[in-house]
Every structure is written in C-alpha cells, then in structure tokens.
XYZ file of C-alpha atoms in Angstrom:
584
model
C -30.940 -25.379 10.349
C -33.473 -26.048 13.297
C -34.459 -22.334 14.317
C -34.751 -18.735 13.262
C -31.195 -18.007 14.581
C -29.660 -21.033 12.937
C -30.825 -19.764 9.654
C -29.885 -16.114 10.452
C -26.332 -17.184 11.211
C -26.365 -18.868 7.941
C -27.481 -15.931 5.725
C -25.218 -13.894 7.875
C -22.285 -15.982 7.134
C -23.791 -15.918 3.341
C -23.303 -12.190 3.489
C -19.614 -12.067 4.585
C -18.772 -14.758 1.961
C -20.245 -12.571 -0.926
C -18.303 -9.682 0.622
C -15.024 -11.929 -0.044
C -15.670 -10.959 -3.832
C -14.298 -7.220 -3.364
C -11.227 -8.929 -1.716
C -11.009 -10.849 -4.611
C -11.055 -7.946 -6.868
C -8.640 -5.793 -4.823
C -6.114 -8.370 -4.570
C -5.913 -9.270 -8.182
C -6.353 -5.553 -9.231
C -3.587 -4.508 -7.033
C -1.500 -7.545 -7.866
C -1.766 -6.898 -11.908
C -0.618 -3.722 -14.326
C -3.201 -0.691 -14.059
C -3.369 -1.010 -17.526
C -5.729 -4.412 -16.981
C -7.527 -2.991 -13.569
C -10.672 -2.312 -15.230
C -10.981 -5.765 -16.639
C -9.881 -7.087 -13.346
C -12.902 -5.685 -12.075
C -15.159 -6.175 -14.468
C -14.142 -9.949 -14.699
C -14.951 -10.060 -10.330
C -18.141 -8.829 -10.896
C -18.875 -10.977 -14.043
C -17.952 -14.000 -12.934
C -20.325 -13.564 -9.570
C -23.464 -12.593 -11.686
C -22.804 -15.653 -13.711
C -21.937 -18.268 -10.933
C -25.201 -17.339 -9.047
C -27.518 -16.845 -11.718
C -26.367 -20.473 -13.539
C -26.312 -22.149 -9.695
C -29.654 -21.207 -9.527
C -30.744 -22.455 -12.570
C -29.201 -26.132 -12.948
C -25.825 -26.175 -10.532
C -27.797 -26.404 -7.038
C -29.796 -29.365 -8.443
C -27.117 -30.736 -9.639
C -25.122 -30.678 -6.467
C -27.947 -31.255 -3.933
C -30.765 -32.908 -5.972
C -31.805 -36.383 -5.685
C -28.444 -38.407 -6.294
C -27.782 -40.403 -9.388
C -26.074 -43.441 -8.037
C -23.860 -40.587 -6.118
C -22.803 -38.972 -9.367
C -25.062 -36.394 -9.922
C -28.352 -34.540 -8.569
C -30.929 -34.895 -10.440
C -34.057 -32.628 -8.793
C -34.819 -28.997 -7.894
C -33.688 -27.367 -10.935
C -34.676 -23.547 -10.913
C -35.859 -23.541 -7.202
C -38.444 -20.951 -6.651
C -39.325 -20.261 -10.126
C -43.327 -19.162 -9.857
C -43.469 -19.569 -6.154
C -42.003 -18.662 -3.232
C -38.994 -20.625 -2.633
C -39.243 -22.196 1.232
C -37.483 -20.193 3.956
C -34.760 -22.963 4.689
C -34.230 -23.908 0.890
C -33.573 -20.347 0.490
C -31.369 -19.694 3.078
C -29.332 -22.603 2.242
C -28.884 -22.354 -1.374
C -27.858 -18.578 -1.227
C -25.220 -19.882 1.380
C -23.798 -22.253 -1.355
C -24.521 -20.253 -4.250
C -21.945 -17.868 -2.312
C -19.326 -20.666 -2.326
C -19.842 -21.662 -6.335
C -19.149 -17.769 -6.984
C -16.119 -17.895 -4.890
C -14.576 -21.446 -6.648
C -15.324 -19.211 -10.000
C -13.337 -15.921 -9.012
C -10.344 -17.661 -8.568
C -9.633 -18.663 -12.090
C -9.859 -14.641 -12.765
C -6.522 -13.988 -10.642
C -4.714 -17.089 -12.248
C -5.082 -15.980 -15.750
C -5.201 -12.280 -15.563
C -3.743 -9.964 -18.248
C -3.864 -12.082 -21.191
C -7.314 -13.765 -21.271
C -10.131 -12.261 -23.592
C -13.219 -11.233 -21.644
C -15.156 -13.624 -23.552
C -12.954 -16.447 -23.379
C -13.275 -15.748 -19.425
C -17.043 -15.652 -19.423
C -16.844 -19.115 -21.157
C -14.852 -20.414 -18.278
C -16.799 -19.254 -15.704
C -19.933 -20.862 -17.647
C -18.379 -24.416 -17.886
C -17.144 -24.171 -14.379
C -20.206 -23.055 -12.314
C -22.830 -25.369 -14.697
C -20.689 -28.590 -14.805
C -17.366 -28.604 -12.715
C -18.058 -27.172 -9.374
C -21.581 -28.611 -8.872
C -20.762 -32.006 -10.133
C -17.895 -32.722 -7.549
C -19.913 -30.982 -4.855
C -22.210 -33.520 -5.611
C -19.908 -36.090 -5.218
C -18.228 -34.929 -1.852
C -21.094 -32.822 -0.204
C -24.093 -34.929 -1.243
C -24.745 -35.399 2.044
C -24.322 -32.653 4.191
C -27.441 -30.827 3.064
C -29.978 -30.575 5.752
C -33.037 -33.078 5.207
C -35.321 -30.580 3.871
C -33.008 -30.241 0.805
C -32.628 -34.145 -0.073
C -31.624 -36.994 1.365
C -28.757 -37.079 -1.855
C -25.297 -39.033 -1.108
C -22.054 -38.570 -3.250
C -19.926 -41.439 -3.357
C -16.700 -39.467 -1.820
C -19.178 -38.380 1.098
C -20.169 -42.319 1.561
C -16.459 -43.272 1.808
C -15.897 -40.685 4.236
C -14.318 -37.924 2.790
C -14.408 -34.769 4.568
C -13.776 -31.284 3.331
C -15.869 -29.187 6.116
C -15.893 -25.908 4.179
C -14.497 -26.589 0.947
C -10.326 -26.522 0.674
C -10.878 -29.001 -2.313
C -14.397 -28.640 -3.267
C -14.173 -24.545 -3.809
C -10.310 -23.625 -3.256
C -9.028 -26.708 -5.084
C -11.500 -26.583 -7.971
C -10.906 -23.078 -8.510
C -7.222 -23.695 -8.846
C -7.453 -26.480 -11.135
C -9.434 -24.500 -13.411
C -6.426 -21.854 -13.251
C -4.005 -24.128 -14.099
C -5.376 -25.499 -16.842
C -6.363 -22.302 -18.504
C -2.586 -21.046 -17.525
C -1.169 -23.804 -19.455
C -3.289 -23.492 -22.290
C -2.931 -19.622 -22.444
C 0.811 -19.415 -22.200
C 2.841 -16.773 -19.879
C 2.207 -13.169 -20.314
C 5.104 -11.202 -22.567
C 8.007 -10.771 -20.847
C 7.515 -12.859 -18.081
C 9.957 -15.763 -18.613
C 12.445 -13.956 -21.284
C 14.862 -16.490 -23.423
C 18.114 -17.439 -21.634
C 17.185 -15.316 -18.654
C 15.912 -15.447 -15.473
C 12.207 -15.062 -14.966
C 11.151 -11.696 -14.556
C 8.763 -10.337 -11.900
C 5.899 -8.471 -13.213
C 5.266 -5.956 -10.513
C 1.680 -5.220 -9.580
C 0.353 -1.323 -9.378
C -0.902 -1.095 -6.039
C 0.208 -3.232 -2.878
C -1.382 -1.354 -0.365
C -4.621 -1.929 -2.038
C -3.704 -5.813 -2.162
C -2.989 -5.759 1.357
C -6.378 -4.137 1.980
C -8.223 -6.603 0.052
C -6.446 -9.672 2.075
C -8.220 -7.985 5.528
C -11.233 -8.210 3.477
C -10.896 -12.123 2.659
C -9.610 -12.635 6.218
C -13.111 -10.991 7.434
C -15.014 -12.996 5.098
C -13.372 -15.986 5.683
C -14.914 -15.817 9.001
C -18.000 -16.494 7.717
C -16.903 -18.920 4.909
C -15.718 -21.460 7.869
C -18.056 -20.223 10.640
C -21.464 -20.631 8.574
C -20.595 -24.203 7.633
C -21.883 -25.786 10.614
C -25.129 -24.785 9.077
C -26.117 -24.164 12.748
C -25.335 -21.472 15.511
C -23.788 -24.418 17.829
C -20.836 -24.866 20.228
C -18.208 -25.535 17.519
C -18.593 -22.200 16.092
C -16.008 -20.502 18.363
C -13.492 -23.170 17.964
C -14.158 -22.972 14.087
C -13.547 -19.395 14.026
C -10.453 -19.251 16.136
C -8.732 -22.166 14.297
C -9.578 -20.311 11.169
C -7.660 -16.996 12.338
C -4.771 -19.180 13.483
C -4.451 -20.975 10.464
C -4.147 -17.646 8.842
C -1.536 -16.440 11.010
C 0.780 -18.885 11.331
C 0.452 -19.203 7.163
C 1.608 -15.603 6.939
C 4.113 -16.278 9.702
C 5.838 -19.335 7.831
C 5.639 -17.854 4.337
C 7.072 -14.694 5.384
C 10.233 -16.250 7.580
C 10.953 -19.269 5.261
C 10.460 -17.067 2.522
C 12.817 -14.751 3.983
C 15.734 -17.118 4.276
C 15.812 -17.843 1.315
C 14.793 -14.691 -0.898
C 16.806 -12.299 1.326
C 14.466 -10.011 1.866
C 10.841 -9.716 3.327
C 8.728 -10.259 0.281
C 5.208 -8.303 0.579
C 4.074 -11.501 -1.995
C 5.066 -13.776 0.845
C 2.773 -12.191 3.683
C 0.073 -11.938 1.137
C -0.057 -15.336 -0.153
C 1.295 -17.151 2.724
C -2.049 -15.522 4.776
C -4.194 -16.780 1.938
C -2.746 -20.220 1.849
C -3.043 -20.541 5.438
C -6.734 -19.631 4.956
C -7.354 -22.091 2.438
C -5.275 -24.936 4.028
C -7.730 -24.502 7.700
C -10.730 -24.554 5.753
C -11.425 -28.264 5.235
C -10.494 -29.154 8.586
C -11.351 -26.087 10.945
C -14.261 -28.204 12.786
C -12.063 -31.060 13.723
C -8.798 -30.066 15.099
C -6.942 -28.640 18.181
C -5.555 -24.647 17.772
C -2.292 -26.186 17.750
C -3.270 -28.752 15.231
C -4.061 -25.386 13.436
C -1.067 -23.379 13.916
C 0.593 -26.379 12.346
C -1.924 -27.022 9.433
C -1.628 -23.039 8.633
C 2.151 -23.040 8.721
C 2.453 -25.891 6.389
C 0.279 -23.846 4.165
C 2.083 -21.391 4.092
C 5.074 -23.086 3.155
C 3.466 -25.634 0.633
C 2.483 -22.528 -1.022
C 5.999 -21.183 -1.408
C 7.132 -24.595 -2.926
C 4.218 -24.625 -5.381
C 5.239 -21.049 -6.435
C 9.225 -22.473 -6.716
C 7.704 -25.329 -8.910
C 5.292 -23.244 -11.157
C 8.407 -20.770 -11.818
C 10.357 -23.648 -12.625
C 7.852 -24.944 -15.545
C 7.481 -21.189 -16.762
C 3.885 -21.389 -15.898
C 2.660 -18.057 -15.314
C -0.076 -17.369 -12.652
C -0.548 -13.855 -12.518
C -1.481 -13.583 -8.872
C -0.435 -16.889 -7.215
C -3.971 -18.086 -7.370
C -2.571 -21.860 -8.095
C -0.360 -22.231 -5.436
C -2.554 -20.680 -2.527
C -5.811 -22.609 -3.590
C -4.401 -25.923 -5.534
C -1.441 -26.645 -3.461
C -2.749 -25.129 -0.238
C -6.118 -26.727 -0.848
C -4.564 -30.134 -1.245
C -2.585 -29.791 1.506
C -5.989 -28.946 4.134
C -7.749 -31.627 2.729
C -5.244 -34.332 3.413
C -4.455 -32.887 7.109
C -8.020 -33.831 8.011
C -6.619 -37.546 7.764
C -3.347 -36.655 9.484
C -5.252 -34.178 12.588
C -8.751 -34.736 12.587
C -10.004 -36.036 15.768
C -12.554 -39.119 14.860
C -15.243 -38.061 17.589
C -15.658 -34.967 15.755
C -15.209 -36.411 12.210
C -17.827 -38.954 12.950
C -17.043 -40.723 9.627
C -16.877 -44.424 8.639
C -14.128 -44.110 6.137
C -12.750 -46.339 3.927
C -10.833 -49.227 4.548
C -10.361 -47.711 8.155
C -8.265 -44.645 6.975
C -9.323 -41.138 6.870
C -6.149 -40.063 4.713
C -7.102 -42.529 2.478
C -10.532 -41.108 2.179
C -9.265 -37.910 1.865
C -6.418 -38.878 -0.574
C -9.108 -40.613 -3.080
C -11.149 -37.276 -2.772
C -8.269 -35.138 -4.116
C -7.552 -37.568 -6.990
C -10.569 -37.565 -7.912
C -10.849 -33.653 -7.717
C -7.934 -33.563 -9.858
C -8.867 -36.037 -12.464
C -12.249 -34.343 -12.790
C -11.749 -30.655 -12.708
C -8.112 -30.348 -14.480
C -9.284 -33.048 -16.926
C -12.371 -31.356 -17.972
C -11.284 -27.904 -17.552
C -8.031 -28.516 -19.747
C -9.889 -30.671 -22.344
C -12.339 -27.897 -23.132
C -10.495 -25.187 -22.715
C -7.669 -26.592 -25.357
C -10.536 -27.601 -27.490
C -12.196 -23.918 -27.827
C -8.653 -22.425 -27.846
C -8.158 -24.797 -31.197
C -11.684 -23.250 -32.305
C -11.118 -19.519 -31.831
C -7.589 -18.495 -29.489
C -8.747 -17.589 -25.774
C -5.794 -15.271 -25.823
C -5.805 -11.681 -26.780
C -2.918 -10.534 -29.297
C 0.569 -9.679 -28.375
C -0.086 -6.392 -29.399
C -3.541 -6.052 -27.806
C -1.440 -7.451 -24.402
C 1.049 -4.611 -24.900
C -1.934 -2.179 -24.976
C -3.687 -3.677 -21.860
C -6.978 -5.072 -21.609
C -8.732 -2.231 -20.189
C -8.750 -0.493 -23.642
C -8.956 -3.209 -26.122
C -11.508 -5.435 -24.592
C -13.644 -2.563 -22.900
C -12.849 0.640 -24.383
C -12.324 2.239 -21.112
C -9.038 4.095 -20.797
C -7.045 5.174 -17.821
C -4.725 8.187 -16.885
C -1.892 6.128 -17.386
C -2.792 4.601 -20.682
C -3.829 8.261 -22.057
C -0.114 9.455 -21.151
C 1.434 6.112 -22.629
C -0.739 6.021 -25.796
C 0.107 10.154 -26.054
C 3.926 9.550 -26.007
C 3.826 6.719 -28.599
C 2.269 9.196 -30.629
C 4.889 11.541 -29.984
C 7.713 8.976 -30.593
C 6.134 8.146 -34.025
C 5.486 11.643 -35.178
C 8.710 13.399 -33.608
C 6.726 16.281 -32.681
C 8.209 18.159 -29.901
C 5.292 20.338 -29.835
C 2.721 17.798 -28.425
C 2.069 18.154 -24.782
C 0.467 15.090 -22.294
C -2.437 15.982 -20.943
C -2.062 16.634 -17.159
C -4.898 15.429 -14.088
C -4.230 18.124 -11.281
C -3.157 16.488 -7.841
C -2.800 13.230 -9.016
C 0.561 11.273 -9.146
C 0.049 10.715 -13.029
C -0.668 14.356 -13.596
C 2.906 15.061 -11.940
C 5.064 12.973 -14.331
C 3.180 14.102 -17.116
C 3.565 17.844 -16.169
C 7.523 17.039 -15.323
C 7.307 15.733 -19.095
C 6.017 18.437 -20.718
C 8.537 20.993 -18.736
C 11.402 18.399 -20.618
C 9.698 18.789 -23.913
C 9.667 22.719 -24.073
C 13.651 22.611 -23.068
C 13.929 20.177 -26.010
C 11.771 22.105 -28.131
C 14.030 25.265 -27.288
C 16.689 23.591 -28.103
C 15.415 22.186 -31.357
C 14.588 25.517 -32.373
C 18.395 26.718 -31.505
C 19.530 23.805 -33.950
C 17.356 25.569 -36.444
C 18.406 28.294 -36.341
C 21.781 27.337 -36.171
C 21.232 25.459 -39.810
C 20.072 28.822 -40.919
C 23.075 30.402 -39.834
C 25.370 27.567 -41.478
C 24.304 28.066 -44.737
C 23.772 31.818 -44.616
C 27.803 32.803 -43.635
C 30.084 33.198 -46.849
C 33.042 31.545 -45.414
C 34.413 28.186 -44.377
C 33.629 27.057 -41.128
C 33.744 23.539 -39.438
C 35.306 21.518 -36.863
C 38.451 19.231 -36.190
C 38.130 15.996 -34.063
C 41.428 14.530 -32.344
C 42.866 12.956 -35.117
C 42.407 16.074 -37.323
C 39.322 14.815 -39.493
C 36.456 17.235 -40.367
C 33.635 16.606 -38.527
C 30.076 16.551 -40.823
C 29.047 20.082 -39.170
C 30.394 22.695 -41.412
C 28.877 25.991 -43.113
C 27.579 25.899 -46.676
C 30.498 27.348 -48.267
C 32.955 25.093 -46.835
C 33.128 22.971 -49.677
C 34.044 25.109 -52.372
C 36.392 27.185 -50.252
C 38.392 23.824 -49.744
C 37.733 22.537 -53.083
C 36.651 19.311 -52.223
C 32.740 17.900 -52.328
C 32.271 16.321 -49.270
C 34.679 17.542 -46.490
C 33.847 15.297 -44.022
C 35.657 12.376 -46.165
C 38.785 13.877 -45.613
C 41.679 14.551 -43.073
C 42.769 17.838 -42.769
C 46.634 17.755 -42.757
C 46.465 15.271 -45.764
C 44.031 17.709 -47.591
C 46.273 21.022 -47.125
C 49.485 18.578 -48.054
C 47.988 18.934 -51.214
C 48.863 22.641 -51.707
C 51.631 22.995 -49.284
C 55.692 22.668 -49.553
C 56.786 19.754 -47.059
C 58.307 22.109 -44.822
C 54.669 23.746 -44.357
C 53.413 20.612 -44.050
C 55.648 19.544 -40.811
C 55.183 23.045 -39.444
C 51.221 22.309 -39.679
C 51.310 19.266 -37.941
C 53.479 20.655 -35.583
C 50.813 23.650 -34.706
C 48.162 20.997 -34.686
C 49.916 18.653 -32.179
C 50.283 21.637 -30.302
C 46.447 22.860 -30.248
C 45.475 19.800 -28.398
C 48.438 20.445 -25.450
C 46.857 22.187 -22.520
C 50.727 23.919 -22.227
C 50.290 25.504 -25.513
C 48.840 28.965 -24.302
C 46.367 30.947 -26.293
C 48.663 33.580 -26.952
C 50.792 31.340 -29.057
C 47.517 30.089 -31.349
C 47.640 33.225 -33.572
C 51.405 33.993 -33.481
C 52.331 30.196 -34.618
C 49.563 29.634 -36.923
C 52.056 28.402 -40.087
C 48.833 28.966 -42.400
C 47.250 32.437 -41.283
C 47.738 33.968 -44.346
C 48.222 31.016 -47.084
C 48.834 32.406 -50.724
C 47.205 29.970 -53.034
C 46.552 29.403 -56.920
C 43.421 29.100 -57.993
C 41.697 29.017 -61.428
C 38.995 31.518 -62.225
C 35.616 30.572 -63.698
C 36.594 33.277 -66.716
C 36.255 31.664 -70.485
C 39.902 31.833 -70.511
C 40.724 29.876 -67.133
C 43.128 32.140 -65.811
C 44.776 31.556 -62.548
C 45.126 33.741 -59.872
C 46.954 34.270 -56.654
C 44.597 34.620 -53.435
C 45.121 34.926 -50.291
C 43.053 32.590 -47.718
C 43.338 33.223 -43.530
C 42.921 30.356 -41.517
C 41.680 30.924 -37.733
C 41.831 28.313 -35.215
C 39.914 28.366 -32.237
C 40.222 26.044 -29.216
C 36.890 24.471 -27.758
C 37.338 22.908 -24.138
C 36.220 20.007 -22.329
C 37.269 19.479 -18.584
C 40.588 21.769 -19.730
C 41.285 19.439 -22.297
C 40.858 20.454 -26.015
C 38.000 18.562 -26.927
C 37.842 20.200 -31.010
C 39.356 22.408 -33.129
C 37.013 25.350 -34.734
C 38.520 26.759 -37.907
C 37.215 29.830 -39.587
C 38.499 30.331 -43.318
C 37.967 32.888 -45.525
C 39.520 35.029 -48.420
C 40.923 38.015 -48.123
C-alpha cells in the first residue's frame, strides 16, 4: 500500500468482506429448518466476534510475524495494544482479519442443526487460534507489505500461489467442516436405513438466494482487495470473479438438470458459490476465457463432491464442503494449469507451478483436516459435541438458547394436545402471518371435532338410558360393539359383540323359523328388496319366547318380543342393519 488511495481500497474491500457475513448467515438460515434459524444466526455473529478477537491477539502474529523456519510467525502479538497502531499495519490487519472470519463461518453451515453452541465456540477458537493462521503463514507469509515483516512461509518459498484464498480461506474452512460432520454424524432422518437419502428442505430459499447476491457482491472486495493496491490488475480481477461465478452457476444448473431431470435450486445457489471459490486463487493471473472454464469446472466439481458425500452418508447441511473444499482445491490447482507465468512471477519447485500447487493442497489437507479431526474427536470423547436426539427434534433455537419461534410454539401446543387428548385446547394465532393462518384453520377443525365429540358423548348417555335393546349387524350378521345398555339383558347374553345374531336366534327358534330368518337377513342386504317388504316379511316381528322370572318360585312365563329392522345405506348399498328389540 503505497498511497492513501491504496489503503482506502484495501479498507473498503475489507468492509465488503465483512458484509459477506450476513450473506453467509442468510444462506445458512434459508437452507436449514426454522427450528434452528436463531441458532444459525447467533453462530454467525459469534464466530466473527471470536475470530476477530483471537486473530488480533495471536493469529496475525502467527501468520505474518517474523518467521521461525517458514513454519510459524513469532512477532507482532496484540498489535497496537497500549498505543496507536500504525496506519498501514492497521489497514492490513483489518483486511486479513476479515479473511479469518470468513474461513471460520464456513464451518457453521456444514455442521448446522446438530452441533451444540458451546462445541461450535470451541471449534471456532481452535480454527482461529491455530489452524488458520499457521497455514496462512506457510502460504501467505511473504505477501505482506514490508512494513509488517519480511517473513516468508515454506509454501511461499516453493512458489505456491493462492491469490485470495481458495485454499487458505475456503479449503481450510471446508476441511474443518468435513472433520466436524464426520465426528458429529448425520442429522436424524437424513439417511434412513435401507432407503434412499432424504433431502431436508430449508425453510426460506428466497432468503438464501438474497444471501448469495450479498456474497457475490462482497466477493468483489474479497478478490479485488487482495491486490493490496488500487492498480491496473483490479479490473481484471473483478471481471474474472464475476465470470467465474456466472459459469459456475450455469454449469451446475445444466449438468445437474441433465442428471436430476429438474432445475434444482441448490444447483444454482451452490454452483454460483463454487464458481466464486474456484476463481479466487487465480483471478489475478488468468484470462477471462480461462476464468469461464475455471468457474464452470468449479460448478461441476461441486456437484461431484455433493454426490460423493451422499454416497458416503456424510451430511453437510448446506453443501459447504463441496463448495468451499472441493471447488477450492480445483481453483488452487487451476493456477498451475491456466496461470500466466509473467503474471505469477514465481520460481516454482522443480520448475512446475502445478507441482507447487499440488504440494500446497496436500499440506493444507494434512494440517487442517488432520488437526481438526483429532481435536474434535478427542473433545467428543470427553464430552459429546452433538445435542441429544430429543433436543435435535425440538430444534436448537429453544434447547440451546431458550429462544422460541412462532412455528415452535404451534408445534409444542400440538404435541401437548396429542398427549392430553384435550380437544378444547387451541393454538396461538398471530395475525397476518402464514403460521397464524394455519393455526386459525387448525383451531376451526378442532372446534368441529370437539362438537362431534360432544355429540358422541350425548349419544353414549342416550344408549345407557333407553330401556330396550338397540344394536347393529355387519354384513356377516355379527353384532357390532355399539349397543344400548339394555341389549345384553334382553338378548340374554353378557357380551353381545361376541355373537352372531343368526346363531344366537337359532337357540330359541325352530328350524323353519331360523331358515326364514336367514333368508330375510340375506334379502335385507339386497337393494332389490323393497322397503315395504322389510316390515311385512319380518319372520320375528312378534316373537313369543319363554323366560324364567326372578320370583322365588322361578316360574316360566311367556313374553312377546318385537324385532324391528332398519337398513342403513351407503352409496345405495346396505352397510349395516339397525335393530330395535323391545318386549310387549
């Protein structure tokens, strides 16, 4: 930064990178479920606070301080503490701190919806304190202006180039995210046993798309500010960035469309981001034509990465690993394929820029994935990093932060109603919202059910109070479970629902009467049997039976019992027979 204009350009670019944070929050919130939306927002705000503070305290020194063998910086801790910070140093520190925060927030999307908030804080500390700044020293120790230090990292010395962080920022975030999803495991229901993987739909795709616009806009500062000066390379960097994003989106859209047979919105979203990630390492040293190829391949690599993760049953909630890790690796290698030597200005190991890039990619994987996986694995053994199964069902908003949402309130009320069976319970109705409209309709349904329940209760009282037998027969002449309280006494059987009506009557009827009753019952189920014949042909209309009285002498008396049959129709076919029996 040789002038006030250069410093202003870097500062404004840093502000644009800062503006990417709400973009990441919107993308992650929209691609996850509403019951976790507050947790997502809080994580994204927390990680920028933690990463900025830690980077100021320690990270900046580890990354750009005086080098110990090209592996770690050892000077410049807590820059400006107790005195005014140098103008140029402060500008550069601000810009680089934004990069650290961007790398940290990538992890949030990968592990969303099942990682404890406390666990996420620990992972952010681990990344901001050790993983990011030390690898940053290896790769970027040497890009800093002379007023910061003259340190050179070992990757920088062998000619490794990562202009704005396809590997340093994005792959590191992707590797830590990958370690996280392996240790944590998949979300409940994502990979049902013996079934196809189930997509877990996000709650607000339009907000996600708006977040992508913000990220694309912020990326202009991300890549453009990495020139560290407002020079003649800036326009090429900006146009290459936009071309990479466009072709990444188009390639992911149409290739994904060809395989899935639908234009999946996630292809458009993550294809755009993958194109941006891929062009980040090389936007200063390739032509616009090459940028178009790099972005397009980035989109396709993202699709391939998503496919591999699904096959391995690794659950990345927002596709952070395919976007930031897979496309980041490709973009870094693309420097060695498409980079123009005169613009790179390096003396790569063995004269091969691609070899230098490959070594950097491998070193990043070994360092970032190895350290984060070991650290998270050990921490998970000490205390689980994941929320309980029950808490995952409830959502992290309420269990992690005690912060409810309208949809959770409705869900909790419905659960309570399901447990208690209380039909009088009503859902809270928030006016002028979609959830409020659903609650209102649900309450209307419950009012109808409650009225129906009251009618059933009244019917039960009636069945207990009437003094005669009242019951129904099914199509096989079995007595249905619903009958009046007097039915067992009048029919002379304790549990009428266990009896076939014809067999029961055969006990008291002569053979000819039994056969006549059988024919009559058969006819009752025929629509050709006219209503007028129901009464006239009833063989047991007035049936005389002998019953033993309750007197001390237990005399036998004769009684006349009247059986009345009524047919209940359903779509012009007899469904059941309704029978009333009373003694005359």
